[in-house]
Coordinates of C-alpha atoms in Angstrom, one line a residue:
M5 CA -82.6 -11.7 10.5
R6 CA -82.8 -14.4 7.8
H7 CA -79.2 -13.6 6.9
L8 CA -78.0 -14.0 10.4
A9 CA -79.9 -17.3 10.9
I10 CA -78.3 -18.7 7.7
L11 CA -74.8 -17.6 8.7
F12 CA -75.3 -19.4 12.0
A13 CA -76.5 -22.5 10.4
C14 CA -73.5 -22.5 8.1
M15 CA -70.8 -21.9 10.7
L16 CA -69.8 -25.6 11.0
A17 CA -69.2 -25.7 7.3
F18 CA -67.4 -22.4 7.3
T19 CA -65.1 -23.2 10.1
H20 CA -62.9 -25.7 8.3
A21 CA -62.6 -23.5 5.3
E22 CA -61.3 -20.5 7.3
G23 CA -58.3 -22.5 8.4
R24 CA -56.5 -22.0 5.1
D25 CA -52.8 -21.0 5.1
P26 CA -52.6 -17.5 3.7
D27 CA -49.1 -18.2 2.2
K28 CA -50.0 -21.4 0.5
K29 CA -50.9 -21.5 -3.2
Y30 CA -53.9 -23.8 -3.5
T31 CA -54.6 -26.3 -6.3
R32 CA -58.1 -26.6 -7.8
Q33 CA -58.7 -29.9 -5.9
E34 CA -57.6 -28.3 -2.6
Y35 CA -59.9 -25.3 -3.2
I36 CA -62.8 -27.7 -3.9
D37 CA -62.1 -29.7 -0.7
L38 CA -61.9 -26.5 1.3
W39 CA -65.2 -25.0 0.1
K40 CA -67.4 -27.9 -1.0
K41 CA -69.4 -28.1 2.2
V42 CA -70.1 -24.4 2.2
A43 CA -71.2 -24.6 -1.5
V44 CA -73.6 -27.5 -0.7
E45 CA -75.0 -25.6 2.3
N46 CA -75.6 -22.5 0.3
M47 CA -77.3 -24.6 -2.4
R48 CA -79.7 -26.1 0.2
Q49 CA -80.5 -22.6 1.6
Y50 CA -80.6 -20.6 -1.6
H51 CA -81.2 -23.2 -4.4
I52 CA -78.1 -22.1 -6.3
P53 CA -76.3 -25.2 -7.7
A54 CA -73.2 -26.1 -5.7
S55 CA -71.4 -26.8 -8.9
I56 CA -72.0 -23.2 -10.0
I57 CA -70.9 -21.8 -6.7
L58 CA -67.6 -23.7 -6.7
A59 CA -67.0 -23.1 -10.4
Q60 CA -67.4 -19.3 -10.0
G61 CA -65.2 -19.4 -6.9
I62 CA -62.6 -21.2 -8.8
L63 CA -62.7 -19.0 -11.8
E64 CA -63.1 -15.6 -10.0
S65 CA -60.5 -16.1 -7.3
S66 CA -58.0 -18.4 -9.2
C67 CA -58.7 -21.1 -6.7
G68 CA -58.3 -18.6 -3.8
N69 CA -54.9 -17.4 -5.0
S70 CA -55.8 -14.1 -6.6
D71 CA -54.9 -10.8 -5.0
L72 CA -58.6 -10.0 -4.6
A73 CA -59.1 -13.3 -2.7
T74 CA -56.0 -13.1 -0.5
Q75 CA -56.2 -9.3 0.2
A76 CA -59.9 -8.8 0.3
N77 CA -61.3 -12.3 0.9
N78 CA -63.5 -11.7 -2.2
H79 CA -63.9 -15.0 -4.1
F80 CA -66.6 -14.0 -6.5
G81 CA -65.4 -10.7 -8.0
I82 CA -68.3 -8.8 -6.7
K83 CA -67.9 -5.1 -7.1
C84 CA -69.0 -2.4 -4.7
H85 CA -72.3 -1.3 -6.3
D86 CA -74.4 -0.3 -3.2
W87 CA -71.9 -1.8 -0.7
T88 CA -71.4 0.1 2.6
G89 CA -68.7 -2.2 4.0
D90 CA -64.9 -2.1 3.5
K91 CA -63.7 -1.6 0.0
Y92 CA -60.7 -2.9 -2.0
Y93 CA -59.5 -1.1 -5.2
Y94 CA -58.1 -3.3 -7.9
D95 CA -57.4 -3.1 -11.7
D96 CA -60.0 -5.1 -13.5
D97 CA -61.9 -4.0 -16.6
A98 CA -60.8 -0.5 -15.7
K99 CA -58.2 0.9 -13.4
Q100 CA -58.7 0.9 -9.7
E101 CA -62.2 -0.5 -9.7
C102 CA -64.0 -0.8 -6.3
F103 CA -64.6 -4.3 -5.0
R104 CA -66.2 -5.6 -1.8
K105 CA -63.9 -6.5 1.0
Y106 CA -64.7 -9.1 3.7
R107 CA -63.2 -9.8 7.0
Q108 CA -63.3 -13.5 6.3
A109 CA -63.7 -15.6 3.1
H110 CA -66.9 -17.3 4.2
E111 CA -68.6 -13.9 4.2
S112 CA -67.9 -13.7 0.5
Y113 CA -69.7 -17.0 0.0
A114 CA -72.7 -15.8 2.0
D115 CA -72.8 -12.4 0.2
H116 CA -72.5 -14.1 -3.2
A117 CA -75.7 -16.0 -2.4
L118 CA -77.5 -12.9 -1.3
F119 CA -76.2 -10.9 -4.3
L120 CA -77.9 -13.4 -6.7
T121 CA -81.0 -13.9 -4.8
N122 CA -81.8 -10.2 -4.0
R123 CA -81.1 -8.7 -7.5
P124 CA -84.0 -8.7 -10.0
R125 CA -81.7 -9.3 -13.0
Y126 CA -80.9 -12.7 -11.6
A127 CA -84.5 -13.7 -10.8
S128 CA -84.9 -15.8 -14.0
L129 CA -82.1 -18.1 -12.8
F130 CA -84.3 -19.4 -10.0
Q131 CA -86.8 -20.6 -12.5
L132 CA -84.3 -23.0 -13.8
D133 CA -83.7 -26.6 -12.7
P134 CA -81.1 -26.4 -9.9
Q135 CA -79.5 -29.5 -11.4
D136 CA -79.1 -27.8 -14.8
Y137 CA -75.7 -26.2 -14.3
K138 CA -75.3 -25.5 -18.0
A139 CA -78.5 -23.4 -18.1
W140 CA -77.3 -21.6 -14.9
A141 CA -73.9 -20.9 -16.5
H142 CA -75.5 -19.4 -19.6
G143 CA -78.1 -17.6 -17.4
L144 CA -75.3 -15.9 -15.4
K145 CA -73.6 -14.7 -18.6
K146 CA -76.9 -13.4 -20.1
A147 CA -77.7 -11.6 -16.8
G148 CA -74.4 -9.8 -17.0
Y149 CA -72.5 -11.3 -14.1
A150 CA -69.2 -11.1 -16.2
T151 CA -68.1 -9.3 -19.2
N152 CA -66.1 -12.2 -20.6
P153 CA -68.0 -13.5 -23.7
A154 CA -66.8 -17.1 -22.9
Y155 CA -67.9 -16.9 -19.2
A156 CA -70.5 -19.6 -19.5
E157 CA -68.2 -22.0 -21.4
L158 CA -65.5 -21.4 -18.8
L159 CA -67.8 -22.4 -15.9
I160 CA -69.1 -25.4 -17.7
K161 CA -65.6 -26.6 -18.5
I162 CA -64.5 -26.3 -14.9
I163 CA -67.6 -28.2 -13.7
D164 CA -67.1 -31.0 -16.2
D165 CA -63.4 -31.3 -15.7
S166 CA -63.7 -31.5 -11.9
K167 CA -67.1 -33.3 -11.9
L168 CA -68.5 -30.6 -9.7
H169 CA -72.1 -31.5 -10.7
R170 CA -71.8 -34.4 -8.3
F171 CA -72.3 -31.9 -5.4
D172 CA -75.7 -30.8 -6.9
S173 CA -77.3 -33.9 -5.3
G174 CA -76.8 -32.1 -1.9
F175 CA -74.5 -34.8 -0.5
I176 CA -70.7 -34.9 -0.1
E177 CA -68.7 -38.1 -0.1
E178 CA -65.6 -38.2 2.1
A179 CA -62.8 -40.8 2.0
I180 CA -62.2 -42.3 5.4
E181 CA -59.4 -44.5 6.4
L182 CA -60.0 -47.8 8.2
P183 CA -57.5 -50.3 9.5
Q184 CA -56.9 -53.2 7.2
E185 CA -58.3 -55.7 9.7
Q186 CA -61.5 -53.8 10.2
P187 CA -64.4 -54.6 8.0
I188 CA -65.7 -51.7 5.9
A189 CA -69.1 -50.4 7.1
S190 CA -72.0 -50.9 4.8
V191 CA -73.5 -47.4 5.3
G192 CA -73.3 -44.8 2.6
S193 CA -73.0 -45.0 -1.1
K194 CA -71.2 -47.9 -2.8
T195 CA -68.0 -46.8 -4.3
K196 CA -64.8 -48.4 -5.5
K197 CA -62.4 -49.3 -2.6
T198 CA -58.6 -48.8 -2.7
E199 CA -56.3 -50.7 -0.5
S200 CA -52.7 -50.3 0.7
S201 CA -50.6 -52.4 3.0
K202 CA -51.7 -50.3 6.0
T203 CA -55.1 -48.8 5.3
R204 CA -57.9 -48.9 2.8
K205 CA -60.3 -46.1 1.9
E206 CA -64.0 -46.0 1.3
A207 CA -66.1 -43.1 0.3
V208 CA -69.2 -42.8 2.5
T209 CA -72.0 -40.2 2.5
I210 CA -71.6 -38.1 5.5
N211 CA -74.3 -37.1 8.1
L212 CA -76.6 -39.9 7.0
E213 CA -78.0 -43.0 8.7
R214 CA -79.6 -44.4 5.6
E215 CA -77.9 -46.4 2.8
I216 CA -77.7 -44.3 -0.4
L217 CA -78.2 -46.4 -3.5
S218 CA -77.7 -45.7 -7.2
S219 CA -80.2 -46.7 -9.8
E220 CA -79.4 -48.1 -13.3
N221 CA -80.0 -44.6 -14.5
R222 CA -77.3 -43.2 -12.1
I223 CA -79.7 -41.5 -9.8
K224 CA -79.1 -41.6 -6.0
Y225 CA -82.0 -42.9 -4.0
I226 CA -83.1 -44.5 -0.7
E227 CA -85.8 -47.1 0.0
A228 CA -88.6 -45.7 2.2
R229 CA -89.1 -47.2 5.6
S230 CA -92.4 -47.9 7.4
G231 CA -93.8 -44.6 8.7
D232 CA -91.8 -42.4 6.3
S233 CA -93.2 -39.3 4.7
P234 CA -91.7 -36.8 2.2
H235 CA -91.3 -34.3 5.1
K236 CA -89.7 -36.8 7.4
I237 CA -87.2 -37.9 4.7
A238 CA -86.4 -34.3 3.8
K239 CA -85.8 -33.4 7.3
E240 CA -83.6 -36.4 8.1
L241 CA -81.4 -36.0 5.0
N242 CA -81.2 -32.2 5.4
L243 CA -82.9 -31.6 2.0
N244 CA -85.6 -29.2 1.1
L245 CA -89.1 -30.7 1.0
W246 CA -89.6 -29.4 -2.6
Q247 CA -86.6 -31.5 -3.7
I248 CA -88.2 -34.8 -2.5
L249 CA -91.6 -33.8 -4.0
K250 CA -90.2 -32.7 -7.3
Y251 CA -87.7 -35.4 -7.8
N252 CA -90.4 -38.1 -7.2
D253 CA -93.4 -36.4 -8.9
I254 CA -95.4 -36.5 -5.6
D255 CA -97.1 -34.1 -3.3
R256 CA -96.6 -33.5 0.4
T257 CA -99.6 -35.8 1.3
A258 CA -98.1 -38.8 -0.5
K259 CA -98.2 -42.1 1.4
L260 CA -94.8 -43.9 1.2
K261 CA -94.6 -47.6 1.4
A262 CA -91.7 -49.5 3.0
G263 CA -89.2 -50.4 0.2
Q264 CA -90.5 -47.7 -2.1
V265 CA -87.8 -45.9 -4.2
V266 CA -87.4 -42.2 -3.1
Y267 CA -85.1 -40.3 -5.5
L268 CA -82.7 -37.8 -4.0
Q269 CA -81.7 -36.3 -7.5
P270 CA -83.8 -35.4 -10.5
K271 CA -84.8 -38.3 -12.7
R272 CA -83.5 -38.4 -16.2
R273 CA -85.0 -37.4 -19.6
K274 CA -84.8 -40.9 -20.9
A275 CA -84.4 -44.5 -19.5
K276 CA -81.7 -47.0 -20.2
I277 CA -84.1 -49.1 -22.2
E278 CA -86.2 -48.0 -25.2
R279 CA -89.7 -49.4 -24.3
H280 CA -91.9 -50.9 -21.6
V281 CA -94.9 -53.0 -22.2
M282 CA -97.6 -52.1 -19.7
K283 CA -98.8 -54.8 -17.3
K284 CA -102.2 -55.1 -15.7
G285 CA -102.5 -52.6 -12.8
E286 CA -99.4 -50.5 -13.6
N287 CA -99.6 -46.8 -14.0
L288 CA -97.3 -44.2 -15.6
W289 CA -96.0 -42.8 -12.2
E290 CA -94.9 -46.4 -11.3
I291 CA -93.0 -46.7 -14.6
S292 CA -91.4 -43.3 -14.0
Q293 CA -90.1 -44.4 -10.6
M294 CA -89.1 -47.9 -11.9
Y295 CA -86.8 -46.5 -14.7
G296 CA -85.8 -43.2 -13.2
I297 CA -87.3 -41.1 -16.0
K298 CA -89.3 -37.9 -15.5
L299 CA -93.0 -38.4 -15.6
S300 CA -93.4 -35.3 -17.8
R301 CA -91.0 -36.9 -20.3
I302 CA -93.1 -40.1 -20.5
Y303 CA -96.1 -38.0 -21.4
K304 CA -94.2 -36.1 -24.0
L305 CA -92.5 -39.1 -25.6
N306 CA -95.8 -40.9 -25.9
E307 CA -97.9 -37.9 -26.8
L308 CA -100.1 -38.5 -23.8
R309 CA -102.1 -35.9 -21.8
E310 CA -101.2 -35.4 -18.1
N311 CA -102.7 -38.1 -15.8
A312 CA -103.5 -40.3 -18.8
R313 CA -104.2 -43.9 -18.1
V314 CA -102.9 -46.5 -20.6
P315 CA -104.2 -50.0 -21.1
E316 CA -102.5 -53.3 -20.5
G317 CA -100.2 -54.2 -23.4
F318 CA -99.5 -50.6 -24.4
V319 CA -96.0 -50.1 -25.6
L320 CA -94.5 -47.2 -23.8
K321 CA -91.6 -45.3 -25.3
L322 CA -88.9 -44.5 -22.7
R323 CA -86.3 -42.8 -24.9

């Protein structure tokens, strides 16, 4: 039942991807554009990094151009195992190996998520930070997803080369065209604009009514409004509640003040500056939010116990 509910929730994302031309050879960027919404939706539902989902799809299906992808709609090289559905036989590590065959490619994306979440050998992956794509890549190799000894390095290179980690924030930026005479809207993330004689493009964050800002430490955040709560923000931005809580070192009962920074991505392991001198009334959580550095890292860098209070004038290490 959970599988059916998730498939239904993802249908809008799947629809555009199923419109691919079967005779067309897709470039990597075209493949990314085709499947990025599905990858982000699966990340939100299953906590698998979108960058990993896309990188595996790119690698395993040759950007959707492999025989396995075009003939069996299998984008992740998943073999039959205990599969009771249609099968496709293909030469891989051995001759005529059995692979899962799907009616539509989006079923391959859904099955990939279920394959990882339902098999005990991949359980350790879900203890990792969903923003740590490098750890996920090595974890997949260690768990035996592929036999290629360079599998982790190949995934990481694809992610780095195509900057796929940007999708791990849970947001997708789309370029929209506006008439030259029309002013560009102020909603969405601030990005570099390009202009031509006829149109100009701006990247805006889709499906959001709030302005997405970027901190000095390159972390996306919003400013809380009066009456906001962690649950309200998570629901409005289509994020999981645990993401808002973890990224901001707060619990579900936290009271948010208007104008307060609420991070939408994990804070960093170090700040841009080296030190901060504590002022009267400041606490370590406020410093963590101010500089976008994880609270646990502040404790570790300064050899402080959890929930420690530091006096005014204390020189706090931030890197």
